[in-house]
CSV table of C-alpha atoms in Angstrom, one decimal:
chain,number,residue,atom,x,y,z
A,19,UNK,CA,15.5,-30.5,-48.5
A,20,UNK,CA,13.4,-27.8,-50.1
A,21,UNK,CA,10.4,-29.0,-47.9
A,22,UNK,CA,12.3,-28.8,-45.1
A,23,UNK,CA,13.8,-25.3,-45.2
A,24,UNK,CA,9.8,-24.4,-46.3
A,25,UNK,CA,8.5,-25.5,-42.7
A,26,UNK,CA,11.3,-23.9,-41.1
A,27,UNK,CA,10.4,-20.5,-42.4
A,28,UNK,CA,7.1,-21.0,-41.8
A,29,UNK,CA,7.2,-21.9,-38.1
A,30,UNK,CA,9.9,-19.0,-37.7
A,31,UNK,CA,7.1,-17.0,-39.2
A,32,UNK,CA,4.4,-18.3,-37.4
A,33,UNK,CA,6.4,-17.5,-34.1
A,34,UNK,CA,7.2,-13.7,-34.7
A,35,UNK,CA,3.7,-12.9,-35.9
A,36,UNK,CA,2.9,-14.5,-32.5
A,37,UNK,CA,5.4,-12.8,-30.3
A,38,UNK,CA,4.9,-9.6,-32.6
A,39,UNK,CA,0.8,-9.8,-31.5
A,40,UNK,CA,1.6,-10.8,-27.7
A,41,UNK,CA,4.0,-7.8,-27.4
A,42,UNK,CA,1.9,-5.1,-29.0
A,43,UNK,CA,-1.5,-6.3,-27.1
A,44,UNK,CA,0.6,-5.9,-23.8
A,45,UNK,CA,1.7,-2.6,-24.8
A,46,UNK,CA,-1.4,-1.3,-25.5
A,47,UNK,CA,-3.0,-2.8,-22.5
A,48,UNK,CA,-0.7,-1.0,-20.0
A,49,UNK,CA,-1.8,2.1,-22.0
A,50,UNK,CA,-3.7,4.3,-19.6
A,51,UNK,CA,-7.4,5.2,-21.0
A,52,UNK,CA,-7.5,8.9,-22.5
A,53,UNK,CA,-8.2,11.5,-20.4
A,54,UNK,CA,-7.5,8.9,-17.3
A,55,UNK,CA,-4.9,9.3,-14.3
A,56,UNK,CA,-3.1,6.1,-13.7
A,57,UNK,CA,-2.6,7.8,-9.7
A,58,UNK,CA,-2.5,11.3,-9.2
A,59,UNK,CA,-5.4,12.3,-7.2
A,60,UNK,CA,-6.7,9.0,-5.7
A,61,UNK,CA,-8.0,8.5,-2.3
A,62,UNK,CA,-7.3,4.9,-0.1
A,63,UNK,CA,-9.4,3.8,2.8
A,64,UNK,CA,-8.2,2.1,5.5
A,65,UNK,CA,-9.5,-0.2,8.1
A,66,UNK,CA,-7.0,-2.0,10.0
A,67,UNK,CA,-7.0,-3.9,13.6
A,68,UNK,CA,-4.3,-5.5,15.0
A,69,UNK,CA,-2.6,-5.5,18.4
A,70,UNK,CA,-0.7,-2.7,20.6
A,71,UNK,CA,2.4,-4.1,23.1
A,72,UNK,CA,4.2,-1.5,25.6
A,73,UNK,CA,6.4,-2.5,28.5
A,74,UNK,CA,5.1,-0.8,31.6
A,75,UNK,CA,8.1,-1.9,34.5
A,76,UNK,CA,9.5,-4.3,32.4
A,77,UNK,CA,6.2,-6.4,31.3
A,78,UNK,CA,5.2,-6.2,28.4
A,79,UNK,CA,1.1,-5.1,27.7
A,80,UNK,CA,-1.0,-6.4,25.0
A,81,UNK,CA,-3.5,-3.7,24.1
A,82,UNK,CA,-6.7,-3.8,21.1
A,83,UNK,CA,-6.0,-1.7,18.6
A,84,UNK,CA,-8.2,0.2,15.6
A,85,UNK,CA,-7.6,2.5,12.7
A,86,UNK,CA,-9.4,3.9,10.3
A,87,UNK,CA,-6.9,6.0,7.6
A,88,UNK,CA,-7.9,7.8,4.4
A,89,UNK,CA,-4.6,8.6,2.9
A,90,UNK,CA,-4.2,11.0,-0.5
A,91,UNK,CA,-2.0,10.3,-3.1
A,92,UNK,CA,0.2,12.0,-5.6
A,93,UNK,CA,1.0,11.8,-8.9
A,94,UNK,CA,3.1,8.6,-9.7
A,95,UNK,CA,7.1,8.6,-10.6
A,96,UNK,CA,8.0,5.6,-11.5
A,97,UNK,CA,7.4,2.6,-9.4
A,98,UNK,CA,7.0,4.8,-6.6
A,99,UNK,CA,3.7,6.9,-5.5
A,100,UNK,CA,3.9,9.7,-2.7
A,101,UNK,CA,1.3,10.2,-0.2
A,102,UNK,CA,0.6,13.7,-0.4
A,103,UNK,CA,-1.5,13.8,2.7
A,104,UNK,CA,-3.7,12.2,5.6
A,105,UNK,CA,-6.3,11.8,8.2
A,106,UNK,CA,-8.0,9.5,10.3
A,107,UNK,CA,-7.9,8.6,14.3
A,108,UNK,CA,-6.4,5.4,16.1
A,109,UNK,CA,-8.0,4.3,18.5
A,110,UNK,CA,-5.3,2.3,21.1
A,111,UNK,CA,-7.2,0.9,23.9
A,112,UNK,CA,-9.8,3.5,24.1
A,113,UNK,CA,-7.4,6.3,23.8
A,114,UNK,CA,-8.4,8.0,20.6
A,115,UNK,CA,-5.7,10.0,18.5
A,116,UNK,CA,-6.6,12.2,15.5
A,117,UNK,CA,-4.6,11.9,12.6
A,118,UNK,CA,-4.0,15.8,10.9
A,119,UNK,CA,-1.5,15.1,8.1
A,120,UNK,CA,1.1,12.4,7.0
A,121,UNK,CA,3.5,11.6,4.1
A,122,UNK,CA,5.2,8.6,2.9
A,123,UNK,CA,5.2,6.6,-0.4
A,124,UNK,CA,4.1,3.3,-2.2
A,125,UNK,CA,6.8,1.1,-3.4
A,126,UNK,CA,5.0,-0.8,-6.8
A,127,UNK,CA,7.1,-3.1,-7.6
A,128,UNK,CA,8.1,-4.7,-3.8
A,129,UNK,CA,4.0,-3.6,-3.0
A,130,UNK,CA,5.3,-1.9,0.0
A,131,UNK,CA,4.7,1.3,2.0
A,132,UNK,CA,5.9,3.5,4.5
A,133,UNK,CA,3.8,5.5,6.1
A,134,UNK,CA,4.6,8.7,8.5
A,135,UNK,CA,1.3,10.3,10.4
A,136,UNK,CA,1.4,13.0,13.3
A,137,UNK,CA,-1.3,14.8,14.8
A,138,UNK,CA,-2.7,15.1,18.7
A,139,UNK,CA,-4.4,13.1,21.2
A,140,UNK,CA,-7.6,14.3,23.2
A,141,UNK,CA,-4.5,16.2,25.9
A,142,UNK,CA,-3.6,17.7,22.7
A,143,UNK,CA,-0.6,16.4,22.6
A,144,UNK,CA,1.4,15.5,19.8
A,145,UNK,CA,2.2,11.5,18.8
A,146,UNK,CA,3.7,10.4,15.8
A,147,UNK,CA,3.0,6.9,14.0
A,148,UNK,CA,5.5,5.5,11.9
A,149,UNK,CA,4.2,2.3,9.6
A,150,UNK,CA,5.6,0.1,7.1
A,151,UNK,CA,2.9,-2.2,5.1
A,152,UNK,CA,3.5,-4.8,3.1
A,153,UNK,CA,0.2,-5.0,0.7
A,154,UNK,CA,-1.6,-7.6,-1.6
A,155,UNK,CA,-4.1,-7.2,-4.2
A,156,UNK,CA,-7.4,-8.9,-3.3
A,157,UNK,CA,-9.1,-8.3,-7.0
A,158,UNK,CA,-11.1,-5.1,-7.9
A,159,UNK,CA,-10.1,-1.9,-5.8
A,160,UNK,CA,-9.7,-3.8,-2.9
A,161,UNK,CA,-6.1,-4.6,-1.0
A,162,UNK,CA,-5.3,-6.3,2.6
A,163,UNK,CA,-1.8,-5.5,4.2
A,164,UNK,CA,0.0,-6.8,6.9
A,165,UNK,CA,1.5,-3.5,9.1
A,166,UNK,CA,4.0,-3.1,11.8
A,167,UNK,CA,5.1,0.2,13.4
A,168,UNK,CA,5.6,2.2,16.1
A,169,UNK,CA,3.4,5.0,18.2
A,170,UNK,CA,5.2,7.8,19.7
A,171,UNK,CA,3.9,9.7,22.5
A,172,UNK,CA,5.5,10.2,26.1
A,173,UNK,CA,6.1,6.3,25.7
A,174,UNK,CA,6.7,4.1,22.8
A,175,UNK,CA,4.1,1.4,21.7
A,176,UNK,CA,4.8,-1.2,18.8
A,177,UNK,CA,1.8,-1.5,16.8
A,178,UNK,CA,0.7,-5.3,14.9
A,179,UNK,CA,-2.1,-4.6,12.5
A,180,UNK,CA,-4.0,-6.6,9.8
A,181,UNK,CA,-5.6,-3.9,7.6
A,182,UNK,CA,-8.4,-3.4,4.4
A,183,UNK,CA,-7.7,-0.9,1.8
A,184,UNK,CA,-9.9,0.4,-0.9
A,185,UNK,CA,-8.6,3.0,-3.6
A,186,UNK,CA,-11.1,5.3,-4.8
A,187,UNK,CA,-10.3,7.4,-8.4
């Protein structure tokens, strides 16, 4: 019986030195690097083309669409990261629109984000774009997202994109 209880303590040892090791290592792995922002301050490209549908007299219009988005972020709280600012143009069906600011945040741990942008169109008009992104790491700094949302101008146009995102410290 001696022998017995012997192992026993020894595997229970072996198995908390193990778990002990595991856990620490992940702890200091999700340590950020001294000196290092995990998120404040970074800088995301996007390139993202998709589709734009409007119903003109009850038909509904497929139309290309293009954009090309550098958004800024802020400092991270949490799981969630505010977009501090933006600019870009979208480019529906050869109408360009100039993007002068936006706001919105990135949900971590769902990998979402919601995305408000307003600016003006070559009339100088003002248009709002409301998106919502659902985002998957593709290894390095590089993401893809799938996006839906909706363009706001004198009409309203639903917007279907498939986008490229690089984050830049």
């Amino acid at each position: 019986m001696k022998t017995l209880k012997g192992k026993k303590r020894f595997v229970i040892t072996i198995t908390a030195i193990i778990l002990a090791v595991a856990t620490v290592s992940t702890l200091i792995y999700a340590l950020p690097v001294e000196g290092e922002e995990i998120t404040s301050g970074k800088r995301v490209e996007i390139y993202a083309r998709g589709i734009a549908k409007q119903k003109i007299e009850n038909e509904t219009v497929k139309m290309p669409v293009a954009l090309k988005l550098t958004l800024y972020l802020g400092e991270r709280h949490g799981p969630f990261t505010p977009i501090t600012g933006a600019q870009g143009k979208l480019d529906v069906n050869g109408t360009v629109y100039a993007i002068t600011c936006g706001s919105g945040g990135v949900f971590h741990r769902k990998e979402q984000a919601f995305i408000r942008l307003s600016g003006t169109d070559y009339d100088n008009q003002t248009f709002t774009v409301r998106l919502y992104a659902e985002y998957f790491w593709m290894g390095g700094n590089w993401y893809v997202a799938r996006s839906i949302g909706i363009l706001k101008t004198d009409v309203q146009t639903r917007l279907l994109l498939r986008a490229k995102a690089q984050v830049f410290p």
